[in-house]
Short mmCIF file of C-alpha atoms and ligand atoms in Angstrom, two decimals:
data_model
loop_
_atom_site.label_atom_id
_atom_site.label_comp_id
_atom_site.label_asym_id
_atom_site.label_seq_id
_atom_site.Cartn_x
_atom_site.Cartn_y
_atom_site.Cartn_z
CA MET A 798 -40.11 34.54 -154.46
CA ASP A 799 -36.70 35.94 -155.48
CA ALA A 800 -38.35 38.54 -157.73
CA GLU A 801 -40.71 39.46 -154.90
CA LEU A 802 -37.82 39.91 -152.46
CA ALA A 803 -35.88 41.96 -155.01
CA GLN A 804 -38.94 44.20 -155.35
CA LEU A 805 -39.16 44.59 -151.56
CA ARG A 806 -35.48 45.57 -151.52
CA GLU A 807 -36.09 48.14 -154.26
CA GLY A 808 -38.94 49.59 -152.21
CA LEU A 809 -36.89 49.73 -149.02
CA ALA A 810 -33.95 51.37 -150.80
CA ALA A 811 -36.19 53.97 -152.46
CA ARG A 812 -37.91 54.88 -149.18
CA VAL A 813 -34.68 55.05 -147.17
CA VAL A 814 -32.88 57.15 -149.79
CA ALA A 815 -35.76 59.61 -150.21
CA ALA A 816 -36.59 59.99 -146.50
CA ASN A 817 -32.98 60.50 -145.40
CA ARG A 818 -31.57 62.36 -148.42
CA ILE A 819 -28.88 59.74 -148.97
CA SER A 820 -26.50 61.27 -151.49
CA SER A 821 -24.41 58.22 -152.33
CA GLU A 822 -25.76 56.24 -155.27
CA ARG A 823 -23.34 53.45 -154.21
CA VAL A 824 -25.10 53.12 -150.85
CA ALA A 825 -28.50 53.02 -152.57
CA ALA A 826 -27.21 50.30 -154.92
CA ALA A 827 -25.97 48.27 -151.93
CA LEU A 828 -29.40 48.47 -150.27
CA ARG A 829 -30.98 47.24 -153.50
CA ALA A 830 -28.51 44.37 -153.87
CA VAL A 831 -27.81 42.85 -150.44
CA PRO A 832 -30.42 40.28 -149.34
CA ARG A 833 -31.13 41.35 -145.72
CA HIS A 834 -33.38 38.31 -145.13
CA LEU A 835 -30.32 36.02 -145.31
CA PHE A 836 -28.91 37.91 -142.29
CA LEU A 837 -32.14 37.53 -140.30
CA PRO A 838 -32.99 33.85 -140.76
CA GLY A 839 -35.34 33.89 -137.76
CA LEU A 840 -37.78 36.23 -139.56
CA PRO A 841 -40.24 35.55 -142.39
CA PRO A 842 -38.23 36.84 -145.42
CA HIS A 843 -40.55 39.76 -146.27
CA ALA A 844 -40.33 41.12 -142.68
CA ALA A 845 -36.60 41.75 -143.16
CA TYR A 846 -37.38 44.53 -145.65
CA ARG A 847 -39.12 46.84 -143.23
CA ASP A 848 -37.11 49.88 -142.23
CA GLU A 849 -36.82 48.59 -138.68
CA ALA A 850 -34.14 47.50 -136.23
CA ILE A 851 -34.48 43.82 -135.32
CA VAL A 852 -33.17 42.64 -131.95
CA THR A 853 -31.27 39.37 -132.37
CA LYS A 854 -29.87 38.80 -128.85
CA ARG A 855 -30.73 39.91 -125.31
CA ASP A 856 -28.90 39.65 -122.00
CA GLN A 857 -30.30 37.96 -118.91
CA ALA A 858 -32.15 41.12 -117.84
CA GLY A 859 -33.84 41.22 -121.26
CA GLN A 860 -31.83 44.19 -122.54
CA PRO A 861 -30.93 44.00 -126.25
CA ILE A 862 -27.22 43.28 -126.79
CA SER A 863 -27.27 42.70 -130.54
CA SER A 864 -29.50 43.65 -133.43
CA SER A 865 -29.62 44.36 -137.11
CA SER A 866 -29.79 48.16 -136.98
CA GLN A 867 -32.50 50.13 -138.77
CA PRO A 868 -31.61 50.26 -142.50
CA ALA A 869 -32.12 54.07 -142.50
CA ILE A 870 -29.37 54.68 -139.95
CA MET A 871 -27.06 52.19 -141.70
CA ALA A 872 -27.54 54.15 -144.93
CA ILE A 873 -27.01 57.50 -143.17
CA MET A 874 -23.77 56.24 -141.58
CA ALA A 875 -22.54 54.68 -144.83
CA ASP A 876 -23.18 58.06 -146.47
CA GLN A 877 -21.27 59.79 -143.64
CA LEU A 878 -18.39 57.35 -144.20
CA ASP A 879 -18.06 58.54 -147.81
CA LEU A 880 -17.40 55.01 -149.02
CA ALA A 881 -15.75 54.30 -152.35
CA PRO A 882 -14.48 51.25 -154.23
CA GLY A 883 -11.05 50.01 -153.15
CA GLN A 884 -11.19 51.27 -149.54
CA ARG A 885 -10.07 49.23 -146.53
CA VAL A 886 -12.78 49.37 -143.87
CA LEU A 887 -12.95 48.26 -140.23
CA GLU A 888 -16.36 47.79 -138.59
CA ILE A 889 -16.75 47.48 -134.80
CA GLY A 890 -19.90 45.44 -134.07
CA ALA A 891 -20.41 42.74 -136.69
CA GLY A 892 -23.84 41.69 -135.33
CA THR A 893 -25.64 39.86 -138.14
CA GLY A 894 -23.01 40.82 -140.73
CA TYR A 895 -25.53 42.72 -142.89
CA ASN A 896 -23.90 46.14 -142.57
CA ALA A 897 -20.50 44.61 -143.37
CA ALA A 898 -22.08 43.16 -146.51
CA LEU A 899 -23.47 46.58 -147.50
CA ILE A 900 -20.00 48.10 -147.05
CA SER A 901 -18.38 45.23 -148.94
CA HIS A 902 -20.78 45.77 -151.84
CA VAL A 903 -19.59 49.39 -152.10
CA VAL A 904 -15.84 48.88 -151.67
CA GLY A 905 -15.91 45.91 -154.09
CA ALA A 906 -13.31 43.27 -154.83
CA GLN A 907 -10.43 45.76 -154.71
CA GLY A 908 -11.47 46.86 -151.22
CA GLN A 909 -11.32 45.00 -147.92
CA VAL A 910 -13.81 44.73 -145.05
CA THR A 911 -12.94 43.55 -141.54
CA SER A 912 -15.66 43.36 -138.91
CA VAL A 913 -15.19 42.48 -135.23
CA ASP A 914 -17.67 41.47 -132.56
CA ILE A 915 -17.05 40.74 -128.89
CA ASP A 916 -19.51 37.85 -128.87
CA PRO A 917 -18.21 34.51 -130.28
CA ASP A 918 -21.72 33.29 -130.89
CA LEU A 919 -22.56 36.29 -133.04
CA VAL A 920 -19.27 36.02 -134.93
CA GLU A 921 -20.12 32.44 -135.94
CA ARG A 922 -23.58 33.46 -137.06
CA ALA A 923 -22.31 36.52 -138.99
CA ARG A 924 -19.78 34.36 -140.85
CA GLY A 925 -22.55 31.93 -141.83
CA HIS A 926 -24.86 34.72 -143.04
CA LEU A 927 -22.09 36.39 -145.05
CA ALA A 928 -21.11 33.09 -146.69
CA ARG A 929 -24.72 32.34 -147.62
CA ALA A 930 -25.14 35.79 -149.15
CA GLY A 931 -21.91 35.50 -151.18
CA PHE A 932 -19.74 37.83 -149.07
CA GLU A 933 -17.02 35.32 -148.04
CA ALA A 934 -14.42 38.03 -148.66
CA VAL A 935 -15.49 39.86 -145.47
CA THR A 936 -13.27 38.91 -142.51
CA VAL A 937 -15.18 38.56 -139.22
CA ALA A 938 -13.07 38.33 -136.07
CA CYS A 939 -13.99 37.79 -132.45
CA ALA A 940 -12.33 40.58 -130.46
CA ASP A 941 -12.99 43.51 -128.17
CA GLY A 942 -13.40 46.29 -130.72
CA ALA A 943 -11.70 48.71 -128.32
CA GLU A 944 -8.43 47.29 -129.66
CA GLY A 945 -9.43 47.78 -133.28
CA TYR A 946 -7.92 45.03 -135.41
CA SER A 947 -4.23 45.65 -135.98
CA GLY A 948 -3.73 42.60 -138.25
CA ARG A 949 -5.39 44.34 -141.25
CA ALA A 950 -4.54 48.00 -140.48
CA PRO A 951 -4.26 50.71 -141.73
CA TYR A 952 -7.89 51.49 -142.55
CA ASP A 953 -9.30 54.18 -144.82
CA ARG A 954 -12.60 54.06 -142.99
CA ILE A 955 -13.55 52.94 -139.47
CA ILE A 956 -17.15 52.60 -138.33
CA ALA A 957 -18.64 51.57 -134.99
CA THR A 958 -22.18 50.23 -135.13
CA VAL A 959 -22.46 50.22 -131.36
CA GLY A 960 -22.75 53.27 -129.09
CA VAL A 961 -19.44 54.60 -127.74
CA ALA A 962 -18.51 57.27 -125.21
CA ASP A 963 -14.90 57.59 -126.39
CA LEU A 964 -12.68 57.20 -129.45
CA ALA A 965 -10.38 54.26 -128.77
CA PRO A 966 -6.70 55.22 -129.19
CA ALA A 967 -6.27 51.98 -131.22
CA TRP A 968 -8.75 53.18 -133.89
CA LEU A 969 -6.94 56.45 -134.37
CA ALA A 970 -3.57 54.65 -134.48
CA GLN A 971 -4.90 52.19 -137.11
CA ALA A 972 -6.46 54.93 -139.24
CA ALA A 973 -4.72 55.89 -142.51
CA PRO A 974 -3.71 59.57 -142.86
CA GLN A 975 -6.87 60.64 -144.77
CA ALA A 976 -9.17 58.31 -142.80
CA ARG A 977 -12.71 59.03 -141.73
CA VAL A 978 -14.07 57.56 -138.48
CA VAL A 979 -17.85 57.33 -137.95
CA VAL A 980 -19.21 56.42 -134.51
CA PRO A 981 -22.49 56.70 -132.55
CA LEU A 982 -21.11 59.03 -129.88
CA ASP A 983 -22.82 59.41 -126.55
CA LEU A 984 -22.91 63.03 -125.39
CA ARG A 985 -24.31 62.55 -121.89
CA GLY A 986 -27.36 60.55 -122.93
CA THR A 987 -27.85 62.03 -126.42
CA GLN A 988 -26.34 59.93 -129.15
CA LEU A 989 -25.11 61.41 -132.42
CA SER A 990 -23.51 59.59 -135.30
CA ALA A 991 -20.37 61.68 -135.76
CA ALA A 992 -18.07 61.53 -138.81
CA PHE A 993 -14.57 62.61 -137.76
CA GLU A 994 -11.55 63.55 -139.84
CA ARG A 995 -8.11 64.76 -138.80
CA ALA A 996 -7.94 68.58 -138.92
CA GLY A 997 -4.19 68.37 -139.62
CA PRO A 998 -1.14 66.36 -138.60
CA ALA A 999 -1.18 67.65 -135.00
CA GLY A 1000 -4.74 68.93 -134.78
CA PRO A 1001 -7.82 67.35 -133.25
CA TRP A 1002 -10.27 65.09 -135.07
CA VAL A 1003 -13.18 67.32 -136.12
CA SER A 1004 -16.77 66.39 -136.91
CA ARG A 1005 -17.69 66.74 -140.60
CA SER A 1006 -21.28 65.64 -140.12
CA LEU A 1007 -23.58 64.77 -137.23
CA ALA A 1008 -26.83 62.79 -137.32
CA PRO A 1009 -29.15 61.65 -134.52
CA CYS A 1010 -29.07 57.93 -133.76
CA GLY A 1011 -29.81 55.44 -130.99
CA PHE A 1012 -27.51 52.42 -130.76
CA MET A 1013 -27.11 49.92 -127.94
CA ARG A 1014 -23.99 50.56 -125.87
CA MET A 1015 -20.55 49.06 -126.36
CA ARG A 1016 -19.51 46.26 -124.01
CA GLY A 1017 -15.96 45.43 -122.91
CA SER A 1018 -13.08 47.69 -121.98
CA LEU A 1019 -14.47 50.78 -123.75
CA ALA A 1020 -17.90 50.57 -122.05
CA GLY A 1021 -18.83 54.15 -121.11
CA PRO A 1022 -19.79 55.60 -117.72
CA GLU A 1023 -23.50 55.38 -118.55
CA LEU A 1024 -25.69 53.01 -116.63
CA VAL A 1025 -28.82 51.27 -117.89
CA ILE A 1026 -31.15 50.45 -115.00
CA THR A 1027 -33.88 47.94 -115.85
CA LEU A 1028 -37.01 49.09 -114.01
CA ALA A 1029 -39.47 46.56 -115.43
CA PRO A 1030 -39.62 44.37 -118.54
CA GLY A 1031 -39.52 46.84 -121.44
CA LEU A 1032 -38.76 49.87 -119.25
CA SER A 1033 -35.26 51.09 -118.48
CA LEU A 1034 -33.55 54.26 -117.33
CA LEU A 1035 -30.34 55.43 -118.98
CA VAL A 1036 -28.22 57.45 -116.55
CA PRO A 1037 -25.45 59.06 -118.63
CA ASP A 1038 -22.95 59.30 -115.78
CA GLY A 1039 -23.68 56.47 -113.37
CA THR A 1040 -20.63 57.41 -111.29
CA ARG A 1041 -21.86 60.93 -110.38
CA PRO A 1042 -22.56 61.29 -106.65
CA GLY A 1043 -26.34 61.29 -106.05
CA ALA A 1044 -27.07 59.56 -109.38
CA PRO A 1045 -29.46 56.63 -109.11
CA GLY A 1046 -27.70 53.27 -109.27
CA VAL A 1047 -28.70 49.74 -110.17
CA ALA A 1048 -29.69 49.13 -106.53
CA ASP A 1049 -32.38 51.84 -106.86
CA ALA A 1050 -34.20 49.97 -109.66
CA GLY A 1051 -37.02 48.62 -107.47
CA ALA A 1052 -37.59 51.96 -105.76
CA LEU A 1053 -37.65 53.89 -109.06
CA ALA A 1054 -40.06 51.40 -110.61
CA GLY A 1055 -42.30 51.85 -107.55
CA LEU A 1056 -42.20 55.64 -107.92
CA LEU A 1057 -43.14 55.47 -111.61
CA ALA A 1058 -46.13 53.28 -110.84
CA GLY A 1059 -47.34 55.80 -108.25
CA PRO A 1060 -48.88 59.28 -108.47
CA SER A 1061 -47.13 62.07 -110.34
CA VAL A 1062 -47.02 65.85 -109.99
CA PRO A 1063 -47.59 67.64 -113.34
CA HIS A 1064 -45.86 70.88 -114.20
CA PRO A 1065 -46.66 72.94 -117.32
CA THR A 1066 -43.97 74.41 -119.55
CA GLY A 1067 -46.07 76.56 -121.91
CA VAL A 1068 -43.77 75.41 -124.75
CA ARG A 1069 -45.19 73.77 -127.87
CA ALA A 1070 -42.95 71.22 -129.56
CA GLY A 1071 -43.11 67.65 -130.76
CA PRO A 1072 -40.77 64.68 -130.70
CA ALA A 1073 -38.90 65.87 -133.80
CA GLY A 1074 -38.07 69.21 -132.17
CA VAL A 1075 -37.28 67.66 -128.85
CA PHE A 1076 -35.39 64.49 -129.73
CA TRP A 1077 -33.86 65.50 -133.05
CA GLY A 1078 -33.96 69.25 -132.54
CA GLY A 1079 -31.84 69.50 -129.49
CA LEU A 1080 -33.60 69.48 -126.12
CA GLY A 1081 -31.65 66.30 -125.36
CA LEU A 1082 -28.42 68.10 -126.22
CA TRP A 1083 -29.50 71.11 -124.15
CA LEU A 1084 -30.07 68.89 -121.11
CA ALA A 1085 -26.75 67.12 -121.76
CA VAL A 1086 -24.99 70.47 -121.58
CA HIS A 1087 -26.96 72.19 -118.81
CA GLU A 1088 -28.34 69.51 -116.51
CA PRO A 1089 -25.98 66.99 -114.88
CA ARG A 1090 -28.98 64.95 -113.67
CA SER A 1091 -30.36 64.39 -117.19
CA CYS A 1092 -31.51 60.88 -118.06
CA ARG A 1093 -33.48 59.04 -120.70
CA LEU A 1094 -36.37 56.71 -119.98
CA ASN A 1095 -36.57 53.99 -122.61
CA GLU A 1096 -39.74 52.04 -123.27
CA GLU A 1097 -40.15 49.10 -125.59
CA LEU A 1098 -43.80 49.19 -126.60
CA SER A 1099 -45.30 46.13 -128.22
CA PRO A 1100 -47.13 46.84 -131.51
CA GLY A 1101 -50.47 48.54 -130.87
CA ASP A 1102 -49.62 49.26 -127.24
CA GLN A 1103 -50.50 52.89 -126.63
CA GLY A 1104 -50.38 52.88 -122.89
CA GLY A 1105 -46.94 51.70 -121.88
CA LEU A 1106 -46.18 51.16 -118.25
CA LEU A 1107 -46.24 54.70 -116.90
CA THR A 1108 -48.95 56.52 -115.00
CA ALA A 1109 -48.23 59.80 -116.87
CA ALA A 1110 -48.17 59.99 -120.69
CA PRO A 1111 -44.56 60.59 -121.71
CA LEU A 1112 -43.60 62.46 -124.84
CA ARG A 1113 -42.69 59.64 -127.21
CA GLY A 1114 -40.74 59.67 -130.45
CA ALA A 1115 -42.23 58.36 -133.68
CA ARG A 1116 -41.33 54.82 -132.75
CA GLY A 1117 -42.43 55.19 -129.16
CA GLN A 1118 -39.02 54.88 -127.63
CA GLY A 1119 -39.08 56.73 -124.36
CA THR A 1120 -38.59 60.23 -123.16
CA LEU A 1121 -36.13 62.63 -121.56
CA GLY A 1122 -35.96 63.51 -117.90
CA ILE A 1123 -33.87 64.22 -114.85
CA ALA A 1124 -33.29 61.79 -112.02
CA GLU A 1125 -31.70 61.65 -108.62
CA ARG A 1126 -32.08 59.30 -105.68
CA GLY A 1127 -35.67 59.65 -104.42
CA GLY A 1128 -37.17 61.21 -107.50
CA LEU A 1129 -37.56 61.35 -111.24
CA ALA A 1130 -39.19 63.83 -113.63
CA ILE A 1131 -40.00 63.13 -117.26
CA LEU A 1132 -41.14 65.13 -120.25
CA THR A 1133 -44.82 64.65 -121.09
CA ALA A 1134 -47.01 65.73 -123.99
CA ASP A 1135 -50.61 66.81 -123.81
CA LEU A 1136 -51.74 65.30 -127.09
CA TRP A 1137 -55.42 65.98 -126.43
CA ALA A 1138 -55.10 69.62 -125.36
CA GLY A 1139 -58.39 71.49 -125.72
CA ALA A 1140 -60.27 68.45 -126.98
CA GLU A 1141 -63.36 67.09 -125.26
CA PRO A 1142 -62.85 63.46 -124.38
CA GLY A 1143 -64.96 61.09 -126.44
CA PRO A 1144 -64.99 59.33 -129.79
CA SER A 1145 -64.82 62.56 -131.81
CA ALA A 1146 -61.87 64.03 -129.88
CA GLN A 1147 -59.09 65.09 -132.22
CA ARG A 1148 -55.54 64.26 -131.32
CA VAL A 1149 -53.56 67.48 -131.67
CA ASN A 1150 -50.71 67.63 -134.15
CA LEU A 1151 -47.89 65.67 -132.56
CA GLU A 1152 -45.39 68.29 -133.64
CA THR A 1153 -47.17 71.10 -131.82
CA ALA A 1154 -48.12 69.34 -128.61
CA VAL A 1155 -47.87 71.32 -125.38
CA LEU A 1156 -44.94 70.01 -123.40
CA GLY A 1157 -45.32 69.34 -119.73
CA THR A 1158 -43.32 67.54 -117.11
CA ALA A 1159 -44.35 64.96 -114.50
CA GLY A 1160 -42.45 64.37 -111.28
CA PHE A 1161 -42.52 61.10 -109.35
CA GLY A 1162 -41.48 60.38 -105.78
CA PRO A 1163 -40.74 62.57 -102.74
CA ARG A 1164 -38.47 64.81 -104.86
CA GLY A 1165 -40.89 64.71 -107.82
CA ALA A 1166 -42.31 68.26 -107.51
CA PRO A 1167 -38.99 70.19 -107.49
CA LEU A 1168 -37.56 67.93 -110.20
CA ALA A 1169 -40.63 68.52 -112.42
CA ALA A 1170 -40.21 72.29 -111.89
CA ASP A 1171 -36.47 72.13 -112.72
CA LEU A 1172 -37.13 70.13 -115.90
CA ALA A 1173 -39.86 72.58 -116.98
CA ALA A 1174 -37.44 75.48 -116.38
CA GLN A 1175 -34.88 73.79 -118.67
CA VAL A 1176 -37.51 73.35 -121.40
CA ARG A 1177 -38.35 77.08 -121.21
CA ALA A 1178 -34.66 78.06 -121.19
CA TRP A 1179 -34.07 75.91 -124.30
CA ASP A 1180 -37.05 77.57 -126.00
CA GLN A 1181 -35.90 81.09 -125.04
CA ALA A 1182 -32.39 80.38 -126.32
CA GLY A 1183 -33.89 79.74 -129.79
CA ARG A 1184 -34.03 75.95 -129.48
CA PRO A 1185 -30.39 75.28 -130.42
CA GLY A 1186 -30.00 71.87 -131.99
CA LEU A 1187 -27.92 70.06 -134.58
CA PRO A 1188 -27.46 72.93 -137.07
CA GLY A 1189 -24.14 74.64 -136.39
CA LEU A 1190 -23.09 72.04 -133.78
CA HIS A 1191 -19.48 70.83 -133.78
CA VAL A 1192 -17.71 68.09 -131.85
CA ASP A 1193 -13.90 68.17 -131.82
CA ALA A 1194 -12.05 65.17 -130.42
CA TYR A 1195 -8.62 65.78 -128.82
CA PRO A 1196 -6.71 62.52 -128.25
CA ARG A 1197 -5.04 62.64 -124.83
CA SER A 1198 -1.78 61.59 -126.42
CA ALA A 1199 -1.59 64.85 -128.39
CA GLY A 1200 -2.12 68.59 -127.87
CA PRO A 1201 -3.34 71.23 -128.23
CA ASP A 1202 -6.10 71.85 -125.69
CA PRO A 1203 -9.63 72.73 -126.82
CA ALA A 1204 -10.58 76.40 -127.13
CA ALA A 1205 -12.42 77.99 -124.21
CA GLY A 1206 -16.21 78.29 -124.35
CA ALA A 1207 -17.02 74.75 -125.45
CA LEU A 1208 -18.65 72.04 -123.33
CA ILE A 1209 -15.77 69.71 -122.46
CA ILE A 1210 -16.51 66.02 -121.99
CA GLU A 1211 -13.58 64.14 -120.48
CA ARG A 1212 -13.13 60.50 -121.44
CA PRO A 1213 -10.16 58.19 -120.84
CA GLY A 1214 -8.84 58.36 -124.41
CA THR A 1215 -10.25 61.65 -125.64
CA ARG A 1216 -11.32 65.11 -124.55
CA PHE A 1217 -14.40 66.17 -126.55
CA ALA A 1218 -15.22 69.84 -127.14
CA VAL A 1219 -18.88 70.43 -128.07
CA TYR A 1220 -19.92 73.90 -129.32
CA HIS A 1221 -22.12 75.82 -131.75
CA ASP A 1222 -20.55 78.06 -134.38
C1 SAM B 1489 -26.28 47.06 -133.25
S1 SAM B 1489 -25.29 45.62 -133.25
C2 SAM B 1489 -24.41 45.77 -134.78
C3 SAM B 1489 -25.23 45.53 -136.01
C4 SAM B 1489 -24.44 45.02 -137.17
N1 SAM B 1489 -23.52 45.99 -137.71
C5 SAM B 1489 -25.34 44.43 -138.22
O1 SAM B 1489 -25.29 44.87 -139.38
O2 SAM B 1489 -26.11 43.51 -137.89
C6 SAM B 1489 -23.99 45.98 -132.10
C7 SAM B 1489 -23.00 44.88 -131.99
O3 SAM B 1489 -21.86 45.38 -131.28
C8 SAM B 1489 -21.31 44.29 -130.58
N2 SAM B 1489 -20.38 44.80 -129.54
C9 SAM B 1489 -20.66 45.31 -128.33
N3 SAM B 1489 -19.53 45.65 -127.69
C10 SAM B 1489 -18.52 45.32 -128.51
C11 SAM B 1489 -17.10 45.41 -128.40
N4 SAM B 1489 -16.51 45.89 -127.31
N5 SAM B 1489 -16.36 44.99 -129.44
C12 SAM B 1489 -16.93 44.48 -130.56
N6 SAM B 1489 -18.27 44.36 -130.72
C13 SAM B 1489 -19.06 44.79 -129.71
C14 SAM B 1489 -22.51 43.56 -130.04
O4 SAM B 1489 -22.19 42.22 -129.70
C15 SAM B 1489 -23.48 43.69 -131.20
O5 SAM B 1489 -23.45 42.56 -132.02
#
């Protein structure tokens, strides 16, 4: 059994490293060494070695509030962190403790790993998992990660494994002079794992690398302005700025769910693109910058479920998780994909290449038609602008406690602790 599990770990590490161009051999070695099944005792051991996120706790509405993240994104973020033996590392979001164990494997006995979680229950479980896997040296504390963990500061590396809308002043204060801070940063509904370093003693923190990701949101005092509205089991709407006038609120959940179950108005875009181009290639970022009503519809599809809960077929990513759209009170429009374009229905119909599907939009509700037209216009504008995406994108973070102000021409996102400047070079 042990040999079998070691082989599964080897396979997972090889796949993750190759598919995501992980450059750090230390990270690859950690994936090969750390027994993930001991951090997911509720699963049959072999199932822990799939490259999948596993939800480990949900709130009363059924929304995930803790998970073991997908190994691929953990490896990407560990690579972004530029981990090395001897470093002192703080993790926000201990969850199962597995990622802390990966980090601990890299920083070794001379290093130090501290991981905090807001949930006492999860802290207890993480401590148990770490002890069973031989990582007693990792300190797990129950705290709101917004405060960092001053008792073991300063840190050479700080990582959040939960989605944030801001950089907490405490993290920056607890960071050593040459520190790197890696967080899943929400840019109005599009989340990017951003690796920040100080540009200089008085300068901003600047992004050294950006990678797409999709983490559950931080709870507690640093919870962002985004709102997750549960429309039905497995179907939720993420509204990036739930405080914007005219934005749908939690009280609109029933009405929105009713609209989505009803008829929709289709609108063509004439643009061919697939989930990779749209989700990873920047349409989400484009909407974040140009469309204050942008939203994200998240679906949790059970295995084998092709249909989902919607009356129009949304454009779905490789793992099925939802689509982009725009929403206001009284209406919603989402991005759709005509995967069967030009094919005669029937058993021999060929699904078109997912990456070259024709994008459309579908509007729901009394405001559905104009919203579908607006969303289609944004898709065309993104296409005509050359489909700007991650290449050449920069995010600079200006702590409010320090100057100077961001240069003109960037998208400015104001948060309580930080002013973010987002721009292409
Ligand atoms: C995706 S899970 C982390 C996965 C974890 N690193 C692992 O390897 O299993 C996100 C975690 O962040 C925690 N969290 C949410 N808000 C938090 C906060 N304000 N402070 C600390 N932890 C928080 C959640 O309880 C959850 O366990």
